[in-house]
Coordinates of C-alpha atoms in Angstrom, one line a residue:
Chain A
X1 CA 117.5 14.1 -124.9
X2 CA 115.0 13.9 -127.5
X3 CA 115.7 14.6 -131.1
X4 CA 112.8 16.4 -133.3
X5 CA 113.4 16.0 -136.5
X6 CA 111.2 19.0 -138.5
X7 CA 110.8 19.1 -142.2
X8 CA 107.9 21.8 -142.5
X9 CA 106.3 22.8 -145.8
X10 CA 108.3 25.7 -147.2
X11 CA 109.5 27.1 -150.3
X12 CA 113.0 25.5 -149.7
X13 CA 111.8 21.9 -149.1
X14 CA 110.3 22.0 -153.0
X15 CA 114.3 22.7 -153.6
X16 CA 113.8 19.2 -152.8
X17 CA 110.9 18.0 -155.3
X18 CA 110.4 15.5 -156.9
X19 CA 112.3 13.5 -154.5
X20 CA 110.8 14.8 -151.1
X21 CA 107.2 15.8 -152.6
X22 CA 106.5 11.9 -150.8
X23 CA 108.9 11.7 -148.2
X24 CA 110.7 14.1 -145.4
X25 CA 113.9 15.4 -147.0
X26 CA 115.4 13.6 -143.8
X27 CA 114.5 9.7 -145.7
X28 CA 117.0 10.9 -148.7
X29 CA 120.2 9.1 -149.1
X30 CA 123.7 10.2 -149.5
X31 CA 126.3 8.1 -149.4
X32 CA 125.5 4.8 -147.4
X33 CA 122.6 5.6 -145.1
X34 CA 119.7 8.3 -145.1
X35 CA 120.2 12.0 -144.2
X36 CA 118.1 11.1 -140.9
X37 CA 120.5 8.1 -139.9
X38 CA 122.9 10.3 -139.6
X39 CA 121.6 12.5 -138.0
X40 CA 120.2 10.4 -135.2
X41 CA 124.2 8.7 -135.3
X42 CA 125.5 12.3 -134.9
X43 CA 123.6 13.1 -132.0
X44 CA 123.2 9.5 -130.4
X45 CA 119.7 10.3 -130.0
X46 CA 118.1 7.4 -128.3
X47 CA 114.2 8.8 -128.6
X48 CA 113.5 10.4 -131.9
X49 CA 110.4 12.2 -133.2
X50 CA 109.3 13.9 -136.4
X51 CA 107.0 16.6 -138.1
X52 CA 106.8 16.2 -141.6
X53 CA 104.4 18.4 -144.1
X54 CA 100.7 17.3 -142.8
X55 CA 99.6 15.9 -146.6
X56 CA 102.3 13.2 -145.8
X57 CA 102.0 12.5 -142.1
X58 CA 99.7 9.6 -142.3
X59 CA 101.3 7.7 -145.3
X60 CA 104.6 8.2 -143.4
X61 CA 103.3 7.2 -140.1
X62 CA 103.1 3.5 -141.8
X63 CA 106.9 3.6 -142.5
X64 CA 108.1 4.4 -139.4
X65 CA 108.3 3.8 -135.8
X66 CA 109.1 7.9 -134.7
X67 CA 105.6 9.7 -133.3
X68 CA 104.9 11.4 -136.3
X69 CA 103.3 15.5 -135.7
X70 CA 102.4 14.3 -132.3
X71 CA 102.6 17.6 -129.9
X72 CA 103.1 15.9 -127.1
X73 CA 106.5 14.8 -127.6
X74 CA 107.2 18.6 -127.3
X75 CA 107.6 18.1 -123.5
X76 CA 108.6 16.1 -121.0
X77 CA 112.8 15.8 -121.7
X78 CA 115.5 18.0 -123.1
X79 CA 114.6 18.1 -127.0
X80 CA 117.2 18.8 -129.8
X81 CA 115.2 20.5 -132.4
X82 CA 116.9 20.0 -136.1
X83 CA 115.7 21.1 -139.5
X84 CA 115.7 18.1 -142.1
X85 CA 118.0 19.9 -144.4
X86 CA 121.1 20.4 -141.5
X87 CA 124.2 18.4 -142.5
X88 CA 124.9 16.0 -139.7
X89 CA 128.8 16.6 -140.1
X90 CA 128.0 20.3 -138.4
X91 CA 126.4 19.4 -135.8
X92 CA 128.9 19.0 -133.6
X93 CA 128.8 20.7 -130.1
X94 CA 124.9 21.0 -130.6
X95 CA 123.8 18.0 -128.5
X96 CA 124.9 19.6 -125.3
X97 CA 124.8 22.2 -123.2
X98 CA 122.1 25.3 -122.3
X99 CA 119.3 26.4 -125.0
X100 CA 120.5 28.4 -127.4
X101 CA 118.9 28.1 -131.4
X102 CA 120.8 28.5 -134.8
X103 CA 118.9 30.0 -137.6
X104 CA 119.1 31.0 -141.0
X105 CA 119.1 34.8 -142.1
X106 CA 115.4 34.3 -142.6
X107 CA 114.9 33.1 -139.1
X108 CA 114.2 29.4 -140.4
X109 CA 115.0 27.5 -137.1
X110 CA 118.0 25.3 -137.9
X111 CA 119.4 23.6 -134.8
X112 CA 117.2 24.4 -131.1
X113 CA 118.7 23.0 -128.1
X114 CA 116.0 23.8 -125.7
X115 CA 116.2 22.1 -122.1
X116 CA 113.6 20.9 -120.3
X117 CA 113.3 23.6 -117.7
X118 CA 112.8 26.4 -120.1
X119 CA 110.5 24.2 -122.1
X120 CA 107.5 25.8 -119.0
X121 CA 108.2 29.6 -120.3
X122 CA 107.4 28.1 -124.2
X123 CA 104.2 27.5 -126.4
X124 CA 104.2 23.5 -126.9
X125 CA 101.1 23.4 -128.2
X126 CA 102.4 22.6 -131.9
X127 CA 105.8 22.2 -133.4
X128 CA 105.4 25.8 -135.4
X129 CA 104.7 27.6 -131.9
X130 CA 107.6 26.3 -130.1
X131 CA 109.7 27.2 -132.5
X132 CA 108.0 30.9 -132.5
X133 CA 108.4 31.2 -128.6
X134 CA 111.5 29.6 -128.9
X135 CA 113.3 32.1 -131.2
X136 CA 111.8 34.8 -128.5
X137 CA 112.9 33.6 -125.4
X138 CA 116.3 31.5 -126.4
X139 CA 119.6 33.3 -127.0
X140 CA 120.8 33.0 -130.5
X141 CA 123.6 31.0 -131.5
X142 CA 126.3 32.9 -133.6
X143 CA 127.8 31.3 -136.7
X144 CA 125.8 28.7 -139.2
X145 CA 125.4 25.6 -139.8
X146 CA 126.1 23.8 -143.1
X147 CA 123.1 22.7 -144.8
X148 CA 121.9 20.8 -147.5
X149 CA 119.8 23.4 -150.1
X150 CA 118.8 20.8 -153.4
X151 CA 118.6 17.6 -154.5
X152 CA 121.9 17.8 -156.5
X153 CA 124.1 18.8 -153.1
X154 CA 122.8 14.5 -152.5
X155 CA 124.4 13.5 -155.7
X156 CA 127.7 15.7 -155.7
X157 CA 128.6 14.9 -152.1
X158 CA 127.9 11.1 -152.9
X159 CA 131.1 9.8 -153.5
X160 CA 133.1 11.7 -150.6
X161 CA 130.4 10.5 -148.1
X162 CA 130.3 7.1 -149.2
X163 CA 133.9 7.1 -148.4
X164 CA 133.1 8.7 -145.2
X165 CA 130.1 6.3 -144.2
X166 CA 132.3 3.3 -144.9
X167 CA 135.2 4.6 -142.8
X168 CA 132.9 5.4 -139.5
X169 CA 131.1 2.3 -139.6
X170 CA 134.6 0.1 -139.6
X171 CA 133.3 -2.5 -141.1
X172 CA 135.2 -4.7 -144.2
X173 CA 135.5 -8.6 -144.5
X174 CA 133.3 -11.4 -146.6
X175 CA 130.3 -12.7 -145.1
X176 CA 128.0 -13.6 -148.4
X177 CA 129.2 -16.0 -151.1
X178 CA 132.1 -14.9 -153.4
X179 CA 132.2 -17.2 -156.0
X180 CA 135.0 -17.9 -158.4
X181 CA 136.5 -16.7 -161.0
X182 CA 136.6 -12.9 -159.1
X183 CA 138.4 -10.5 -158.6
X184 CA 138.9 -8.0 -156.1
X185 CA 141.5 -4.7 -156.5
X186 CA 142.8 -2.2 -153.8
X187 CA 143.3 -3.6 -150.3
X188 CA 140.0 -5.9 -148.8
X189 CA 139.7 -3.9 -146.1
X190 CA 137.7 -1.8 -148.3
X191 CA 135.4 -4.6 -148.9
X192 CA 132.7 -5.9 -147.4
X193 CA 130.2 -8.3 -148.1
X194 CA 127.1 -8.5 -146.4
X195 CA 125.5 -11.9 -145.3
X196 CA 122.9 -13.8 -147.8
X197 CA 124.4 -11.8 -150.8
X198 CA 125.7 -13.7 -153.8
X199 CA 128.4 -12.6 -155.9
X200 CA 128.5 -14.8 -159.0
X201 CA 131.9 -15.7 -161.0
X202 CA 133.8 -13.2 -163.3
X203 CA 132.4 -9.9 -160.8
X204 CA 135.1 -7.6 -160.6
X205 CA 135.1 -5.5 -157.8
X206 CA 137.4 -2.7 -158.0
X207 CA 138.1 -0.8 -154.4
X208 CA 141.5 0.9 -155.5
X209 CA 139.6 4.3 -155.4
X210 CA 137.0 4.1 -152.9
X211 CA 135.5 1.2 -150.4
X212 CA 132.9 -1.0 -151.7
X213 CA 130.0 -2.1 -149.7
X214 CA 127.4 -4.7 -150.9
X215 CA 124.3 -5.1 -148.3
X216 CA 123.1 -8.0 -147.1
X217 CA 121.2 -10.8 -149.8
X218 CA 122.4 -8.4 -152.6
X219 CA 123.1 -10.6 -156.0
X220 CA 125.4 -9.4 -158.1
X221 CA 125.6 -11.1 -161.3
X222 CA 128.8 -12.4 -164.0
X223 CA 130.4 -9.6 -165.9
X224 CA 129.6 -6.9 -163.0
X225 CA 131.9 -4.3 -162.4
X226 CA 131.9 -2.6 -159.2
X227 CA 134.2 0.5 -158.4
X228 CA 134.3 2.3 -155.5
X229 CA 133.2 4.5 -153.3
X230 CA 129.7 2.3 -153.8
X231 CA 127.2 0.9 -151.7
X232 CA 124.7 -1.5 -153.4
X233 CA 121.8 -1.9 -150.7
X234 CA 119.9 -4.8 -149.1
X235 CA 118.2 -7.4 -151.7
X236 CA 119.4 -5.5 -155.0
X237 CA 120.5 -6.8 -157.7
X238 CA 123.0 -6.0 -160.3
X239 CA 123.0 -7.6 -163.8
X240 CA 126.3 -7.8 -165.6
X241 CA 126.2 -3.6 -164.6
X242 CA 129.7 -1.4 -165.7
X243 CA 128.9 0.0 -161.8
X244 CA 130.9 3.4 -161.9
X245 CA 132.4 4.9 -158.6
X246 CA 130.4 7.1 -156.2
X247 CA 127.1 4.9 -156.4
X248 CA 124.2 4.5 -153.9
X249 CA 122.1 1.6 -154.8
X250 CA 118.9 1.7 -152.0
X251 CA 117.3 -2.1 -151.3
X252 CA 115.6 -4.1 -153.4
X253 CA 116.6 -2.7 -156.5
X254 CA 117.3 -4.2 -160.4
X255 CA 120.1 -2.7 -162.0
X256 CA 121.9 -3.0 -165.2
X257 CA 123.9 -1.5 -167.8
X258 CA 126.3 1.5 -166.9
X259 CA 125.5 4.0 -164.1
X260 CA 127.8 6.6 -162.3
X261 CA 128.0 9.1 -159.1
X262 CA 123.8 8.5 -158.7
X263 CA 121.6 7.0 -156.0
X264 CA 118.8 5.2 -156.3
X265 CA 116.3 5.8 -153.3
X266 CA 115.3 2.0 -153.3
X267 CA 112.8 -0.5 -155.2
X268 CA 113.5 0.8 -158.6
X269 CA 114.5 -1.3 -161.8
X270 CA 117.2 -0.1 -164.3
X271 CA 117.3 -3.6 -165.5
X272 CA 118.4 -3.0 -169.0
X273 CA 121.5 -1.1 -171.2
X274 CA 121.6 2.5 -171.1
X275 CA 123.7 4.9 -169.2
X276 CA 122.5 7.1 -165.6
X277 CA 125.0 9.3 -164.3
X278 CA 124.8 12.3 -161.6
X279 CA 121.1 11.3 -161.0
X280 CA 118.6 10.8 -158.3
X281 CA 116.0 8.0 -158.7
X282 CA 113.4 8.0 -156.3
X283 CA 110.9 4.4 -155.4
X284 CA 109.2 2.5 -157.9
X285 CA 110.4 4.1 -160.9
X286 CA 111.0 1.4 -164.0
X287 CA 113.2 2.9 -166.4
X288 CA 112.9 0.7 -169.8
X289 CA 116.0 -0.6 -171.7
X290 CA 118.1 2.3 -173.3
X291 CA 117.2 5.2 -171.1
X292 CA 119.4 6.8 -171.1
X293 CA 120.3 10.6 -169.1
X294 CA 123.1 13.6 -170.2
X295 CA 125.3 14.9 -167.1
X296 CA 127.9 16.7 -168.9
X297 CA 126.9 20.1 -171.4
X298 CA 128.8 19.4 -175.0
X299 CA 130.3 23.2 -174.1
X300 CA 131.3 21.8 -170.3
X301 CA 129.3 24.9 -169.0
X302 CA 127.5 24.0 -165.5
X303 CA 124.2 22.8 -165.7
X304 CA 121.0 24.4 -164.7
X305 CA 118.1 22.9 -163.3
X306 CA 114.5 24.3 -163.6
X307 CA 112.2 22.7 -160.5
X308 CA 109.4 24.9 -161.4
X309 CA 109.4 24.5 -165.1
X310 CA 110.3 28.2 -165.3
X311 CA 113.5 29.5 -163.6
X312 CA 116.7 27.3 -164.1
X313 CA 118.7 27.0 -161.3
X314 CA 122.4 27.1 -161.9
X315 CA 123.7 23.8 -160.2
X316 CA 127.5 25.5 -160.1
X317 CA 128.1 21.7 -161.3
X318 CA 129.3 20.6 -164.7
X319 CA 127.9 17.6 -164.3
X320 CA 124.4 17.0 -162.6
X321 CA 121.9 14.4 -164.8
X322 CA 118.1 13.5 -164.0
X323 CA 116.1 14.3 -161.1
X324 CA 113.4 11.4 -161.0
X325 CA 110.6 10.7 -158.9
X326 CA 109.1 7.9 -157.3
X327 CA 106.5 5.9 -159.8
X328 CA 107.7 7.0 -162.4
X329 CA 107.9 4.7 -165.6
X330 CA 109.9 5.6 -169.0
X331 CA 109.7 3.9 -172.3
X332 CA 112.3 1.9 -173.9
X333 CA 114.7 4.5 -175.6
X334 CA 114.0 7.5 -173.4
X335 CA 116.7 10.1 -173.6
X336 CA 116.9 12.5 -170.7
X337 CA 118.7 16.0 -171.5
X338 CA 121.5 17.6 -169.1
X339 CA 119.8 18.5 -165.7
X340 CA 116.3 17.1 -166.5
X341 CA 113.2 17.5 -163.6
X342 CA 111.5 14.5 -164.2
X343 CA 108.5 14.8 -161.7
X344 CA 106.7 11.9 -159.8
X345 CA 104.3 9.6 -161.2
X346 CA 105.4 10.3 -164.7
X347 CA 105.1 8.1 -167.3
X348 CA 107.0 8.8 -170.2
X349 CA 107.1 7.5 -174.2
X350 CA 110.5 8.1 -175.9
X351 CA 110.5 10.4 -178.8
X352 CA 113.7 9.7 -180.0
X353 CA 115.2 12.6 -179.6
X354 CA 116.3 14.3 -175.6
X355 CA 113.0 15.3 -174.0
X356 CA 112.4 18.6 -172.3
X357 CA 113.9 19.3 -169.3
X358 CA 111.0 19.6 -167.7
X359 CA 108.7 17.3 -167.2
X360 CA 105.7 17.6 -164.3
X361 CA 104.7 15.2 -161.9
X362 CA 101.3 13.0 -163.2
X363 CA 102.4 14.0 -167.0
X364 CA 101.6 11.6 -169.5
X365 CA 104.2 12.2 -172.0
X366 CA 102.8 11.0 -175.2
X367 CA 103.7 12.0 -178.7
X368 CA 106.2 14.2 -177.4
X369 CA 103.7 16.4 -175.3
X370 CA 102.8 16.4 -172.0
X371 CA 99.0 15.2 -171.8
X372 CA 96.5 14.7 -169.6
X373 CA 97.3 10.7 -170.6
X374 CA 94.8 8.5 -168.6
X375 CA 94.7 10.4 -165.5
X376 CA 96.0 9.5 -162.2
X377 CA 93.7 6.6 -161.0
X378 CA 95.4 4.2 -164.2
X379 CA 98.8 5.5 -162.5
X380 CA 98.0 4.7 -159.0
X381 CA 96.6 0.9 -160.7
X382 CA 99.8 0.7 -162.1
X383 CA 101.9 2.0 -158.5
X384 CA 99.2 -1.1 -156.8
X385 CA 100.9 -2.8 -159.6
X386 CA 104.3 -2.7 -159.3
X387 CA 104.4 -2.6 -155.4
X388 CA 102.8 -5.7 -155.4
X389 CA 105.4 -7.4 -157.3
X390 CA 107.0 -6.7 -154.2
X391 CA 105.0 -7.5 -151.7
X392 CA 104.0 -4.1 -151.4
X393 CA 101.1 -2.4 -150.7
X394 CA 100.0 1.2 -152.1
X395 CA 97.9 1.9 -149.4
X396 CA 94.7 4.2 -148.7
X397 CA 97.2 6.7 -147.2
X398 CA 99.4 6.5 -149.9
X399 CA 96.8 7.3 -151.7
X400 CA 95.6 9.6 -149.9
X401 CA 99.5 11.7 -150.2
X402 CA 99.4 11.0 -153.8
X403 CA 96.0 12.7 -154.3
X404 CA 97.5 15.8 -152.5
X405 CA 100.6 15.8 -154.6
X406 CA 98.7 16.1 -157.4
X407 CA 97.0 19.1 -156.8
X408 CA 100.3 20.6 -155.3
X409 CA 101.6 20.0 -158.7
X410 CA 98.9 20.9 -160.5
X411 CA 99.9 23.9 -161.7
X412 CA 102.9 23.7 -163.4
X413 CA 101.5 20.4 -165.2
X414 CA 98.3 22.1 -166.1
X415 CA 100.4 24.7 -168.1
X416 CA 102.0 21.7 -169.4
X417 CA 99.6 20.5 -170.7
X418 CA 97.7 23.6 -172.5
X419 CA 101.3 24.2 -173.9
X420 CA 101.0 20.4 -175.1
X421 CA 97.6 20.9 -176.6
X422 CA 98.6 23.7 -178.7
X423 CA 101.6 21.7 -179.9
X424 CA 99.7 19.2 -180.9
X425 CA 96.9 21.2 -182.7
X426 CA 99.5 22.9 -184.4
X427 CA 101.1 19.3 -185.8
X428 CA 97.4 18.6 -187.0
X429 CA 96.3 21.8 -188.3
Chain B
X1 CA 78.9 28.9 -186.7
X2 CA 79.7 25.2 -186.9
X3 CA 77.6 22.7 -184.7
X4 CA 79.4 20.9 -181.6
X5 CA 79.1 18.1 -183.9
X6 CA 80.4 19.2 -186.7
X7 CA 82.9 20.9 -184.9
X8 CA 83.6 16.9 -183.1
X9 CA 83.7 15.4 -186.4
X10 CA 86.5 17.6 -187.9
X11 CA 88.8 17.4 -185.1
X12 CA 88.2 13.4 -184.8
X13 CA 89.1 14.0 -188.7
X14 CA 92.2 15.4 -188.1
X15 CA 93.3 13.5 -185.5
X16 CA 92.3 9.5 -186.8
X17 CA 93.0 10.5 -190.8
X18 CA 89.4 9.7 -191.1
X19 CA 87.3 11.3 -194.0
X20 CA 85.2 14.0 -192.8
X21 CA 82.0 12.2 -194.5
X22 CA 83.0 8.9 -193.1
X23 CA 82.2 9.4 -189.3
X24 CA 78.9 8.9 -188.2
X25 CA 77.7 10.2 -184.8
X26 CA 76.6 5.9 -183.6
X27 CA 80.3 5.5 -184.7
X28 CA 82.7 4.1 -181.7
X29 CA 86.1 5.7 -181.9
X30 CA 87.7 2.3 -181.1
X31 CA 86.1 0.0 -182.9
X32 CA 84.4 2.1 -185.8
X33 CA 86.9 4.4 -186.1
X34 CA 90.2 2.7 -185.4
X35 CA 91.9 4.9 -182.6
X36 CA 94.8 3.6 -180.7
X37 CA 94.9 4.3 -177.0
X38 CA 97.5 7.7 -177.4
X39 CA 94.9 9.0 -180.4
X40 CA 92.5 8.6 -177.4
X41 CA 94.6 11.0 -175.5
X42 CA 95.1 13.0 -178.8
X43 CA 91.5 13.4 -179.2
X44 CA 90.5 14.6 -175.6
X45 CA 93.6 17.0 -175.9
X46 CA 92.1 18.0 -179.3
X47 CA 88.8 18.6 -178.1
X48 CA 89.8 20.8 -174.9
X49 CA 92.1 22.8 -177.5
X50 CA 88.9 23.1 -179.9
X51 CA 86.3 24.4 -177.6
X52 CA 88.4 26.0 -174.6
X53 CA 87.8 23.6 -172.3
X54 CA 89.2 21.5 -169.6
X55 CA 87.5 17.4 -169.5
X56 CA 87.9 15.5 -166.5
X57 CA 90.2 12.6 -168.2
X58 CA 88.6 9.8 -166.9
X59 CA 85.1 10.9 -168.0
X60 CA 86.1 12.0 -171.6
X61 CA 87.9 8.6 -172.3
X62 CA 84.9 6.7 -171.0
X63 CA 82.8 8.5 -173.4
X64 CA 82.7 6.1 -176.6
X65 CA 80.9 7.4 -179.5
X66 CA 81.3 10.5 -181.7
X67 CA 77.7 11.5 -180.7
X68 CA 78.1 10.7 -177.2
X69 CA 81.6 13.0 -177.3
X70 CA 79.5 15.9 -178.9
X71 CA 76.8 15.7 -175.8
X72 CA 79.5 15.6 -173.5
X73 CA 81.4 18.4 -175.0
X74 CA 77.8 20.5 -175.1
X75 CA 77.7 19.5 -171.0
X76 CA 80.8 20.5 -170.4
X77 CA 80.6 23.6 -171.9
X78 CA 77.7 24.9 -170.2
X79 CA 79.2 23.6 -166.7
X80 CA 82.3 26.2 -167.6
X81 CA 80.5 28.9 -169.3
X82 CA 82.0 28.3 -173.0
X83 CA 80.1 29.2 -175.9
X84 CA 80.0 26.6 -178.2

């Protein structure tokens, strides 16, 4: 059996933005592992390919080993066909047996099973045909599949699934270096230490609530402490950091001060004081010292989100903090209101006060406006930047992805930006 | 009506704190005039604000002089079909 993931462009992947405007939805993380490791564990998928949104295909093609919107893997086995936003807990009984597809009320194909024998009577010419001929010529499955539907479903599932991740993989003991004074509460079995990783003296590492897991050549420095559910990923490094329960920390990041219930995609520095909670950081953001984000309304009322700029979305949460995207710098100082889009490739000045809760991707936020700042070739000098801090390139197809982003974004910045200029005309009028 | 340059000059006015009478069209913003990189941004926000248009970023904050903004205003203008 072959597994296609598909993460097609559609109005419910920008549910997803800023997060999956530069990645399939399935390279998200909740809890200890990406949304497409578990659903490759789930369905013990041995071959796995992809189709992701075309603008992306290339830049992602460098990240991966799956064929990546290559047709041709469309034939030649049994194929389980599964949209990027299905939960891998449902799908259970999928893997096996005759075709049959699951979709949603709009006919978005969820889940196709299709074997290879009725794969002769179907279009595989692309991934969008199959699907078509599929939903045709296969018998529909009844009942529905659970599925992820925004960004925030990530955060607010974190902590359960962290608990969950840590309990299927079954693995707890001390491999790195523990030095001493430390201490650890709650039973060790909900502990585990990966090799290489350092755990300096006077770390306190509480797993009464939850199961801590810290990655392999993680560093986690004095006066840290760590409560679980948490998993603190591979090379990252946490500096004296009040590390609340239900936190996913990707690899290679820098974190400090106090931060809650979020995940961090990976690569990204939070090296300073200043609190995160109920957020989603994407790669290569640098949040300067004192940024700082809401997740809880003064009036406790659930808090909306507006991806667009324009409609708030009601999260049904109290708490849900900052959505941020990947390259995305802020200022020392920066305070984030309750439920703030922050897009990618954002830099941001502080103003002192919150700043609005939306802000587009490639805004430069300056003297509390969004401007046209120095346009995007200075950002992508700064991404070449940072990456290679890292040993990390920001390549022509990266590029390449970035330069579509933009003008996918474009127009909600370019309003933005005209409601900036008259702002500021006004102030100097 | 105003000239593009006059019409340059009282915005840069605004925007730097800089006597009208004081800015030349051979003066530099940088250097002459004393803008910081954000007035930079303030200025080419300014400008698109003042005559209707829409700059490409990295062109308007190559441009250095107050003359050479007024000419590239004027440009710009005709390519979009403003009246200025």
């Amino acid at each position: 059996m072959r597994l296609i993931l598909v993460d097609l462009p559609s109005e419910k992947r920008r549910n997803f933005d800023p997060l999956a405007l530069s990645r399939p939805i399935w390279e998200l993380r909740c809890g200890m592992t990406t949304l497409g490791e578990k659903l490759v564990a789930k369905t013990g998928a041995t071959e796995v390919a992809c189709f992701v949104p075309p603008y992306m295909a290339d830049a992602y093609r460098e990240q991966t080993a799956w064929p990546v919107n290559d047709a041709s893997q469309l034939a030649g086995d049994n194929l389980l066909v599964v949209n990027a936003r299905v939960k891998a807990s449902g799908l259970d009984g999928e893997t096996t047996g005759p075709s049959r597809m699951v979709c949603e009320a709009d006919g978005e194909c969820l889940c196709a099973r299709i074997a290879k024998a009725d794969l002769g009577r179907l279009k595989t010419d692309s991934i969008e045909s199959l699907l078509e001929s599929a939903k045709a010529a296969l018998p529909a499955a009844g009942g529905e599949l659970p599925t992820w539907n925004y960004t925030w479903d990530l955060i607010l599932s974190n902590p359960e699934q962290l608990a969950a991740d840590f309990k299927a993989l079954g693995r707890s003991g001390i491999e790195g270096k523990v030095e001493e004074p430390n201490a650890v509460r709650g039973s060790r079995g909900d502990v585990f230490i990966g090799r290489g990783t350092v755990v300096h003296p006077m770390v306190v590492i509480d797993a009464e609530h939850g199961p801590v897991y810290i990655d392999e050549g993680a560093e986690i420095h004095p006066f840290t402490r760590i409560e679980g559910p948490c998993y603190i990923g591979k090379k990252s490094i946490l500096l004296g950091t009040k590390c609340r329960e239900g936190m996913t920390i990707g690899p290679v990041c820098r974190v400090g001060g106090e931060v809650e219930e979020s995940i961090i995609q990976g690569y990204s520095s939070k090296y300073h004081d200043g609190f995160l909670g109920h957020a989603y950081v994407g790669e290569w953001v640098n949040l300067g010292a004192l940024t700082t984000n809401s997740d809880l309304k003064n009036d406790y009322s659930s808090v909306t989100v507006a991806l667009d700029g324009k409609n708030p979305i009601d999260t049904g949460s109290i708490k849900v903090g900052s959505l941020i995207g990947d390259h995305t710098k802020t200022s020392i100082g920066t305070l984030f209101n309750t439920g703030a889009y922050v897009g990618a490739m954002a830099l941001i000045a502080a103003t002192g006060k919150p700043l609005p809760k939306f802000i587009p991707s490639f805004a430069w936020f300056l003297e509390g406006v969004v401007t046209k700042g120095f346009g995007k070739k200075s950002l992508y000098e700064t991404a070449r930047t940072a990456m290679g801090r890292r040993k990390r390139e920001f390549t022509a197809a990266q590029e390449a992805m970035w330069n579509e982003i933009f003008n996918l974004t474009a127009p909600a910045r370019n309003e933005a930006v005209k409601k900036g200029r008259r702002a500021l005309a006004s102030q100097r009028s | 009506m105003p000239s593009v340059m006059d019409r340059v000059v009282a915005v840069t006015s605004r925007v730097l704190q800089v006597d009208p009478g004081e800015i030349k069209p051979q003066h530099a913003f940088a250097t002459d005039l004393g803008a910081e990189s954000v007035q930079s941004v303030e200025l080419v926000a300014m400008f698109e604000e003042e005559f209707g248009i829409e700059m490409d970023e990295d062109e308007a904050l190559s441009v250095e002089t107050v003359g050479d903004a007024a000419e590239y205003i004027a440009k710009v203008c005709r390519q979009q079909g403003v009246a200025c």
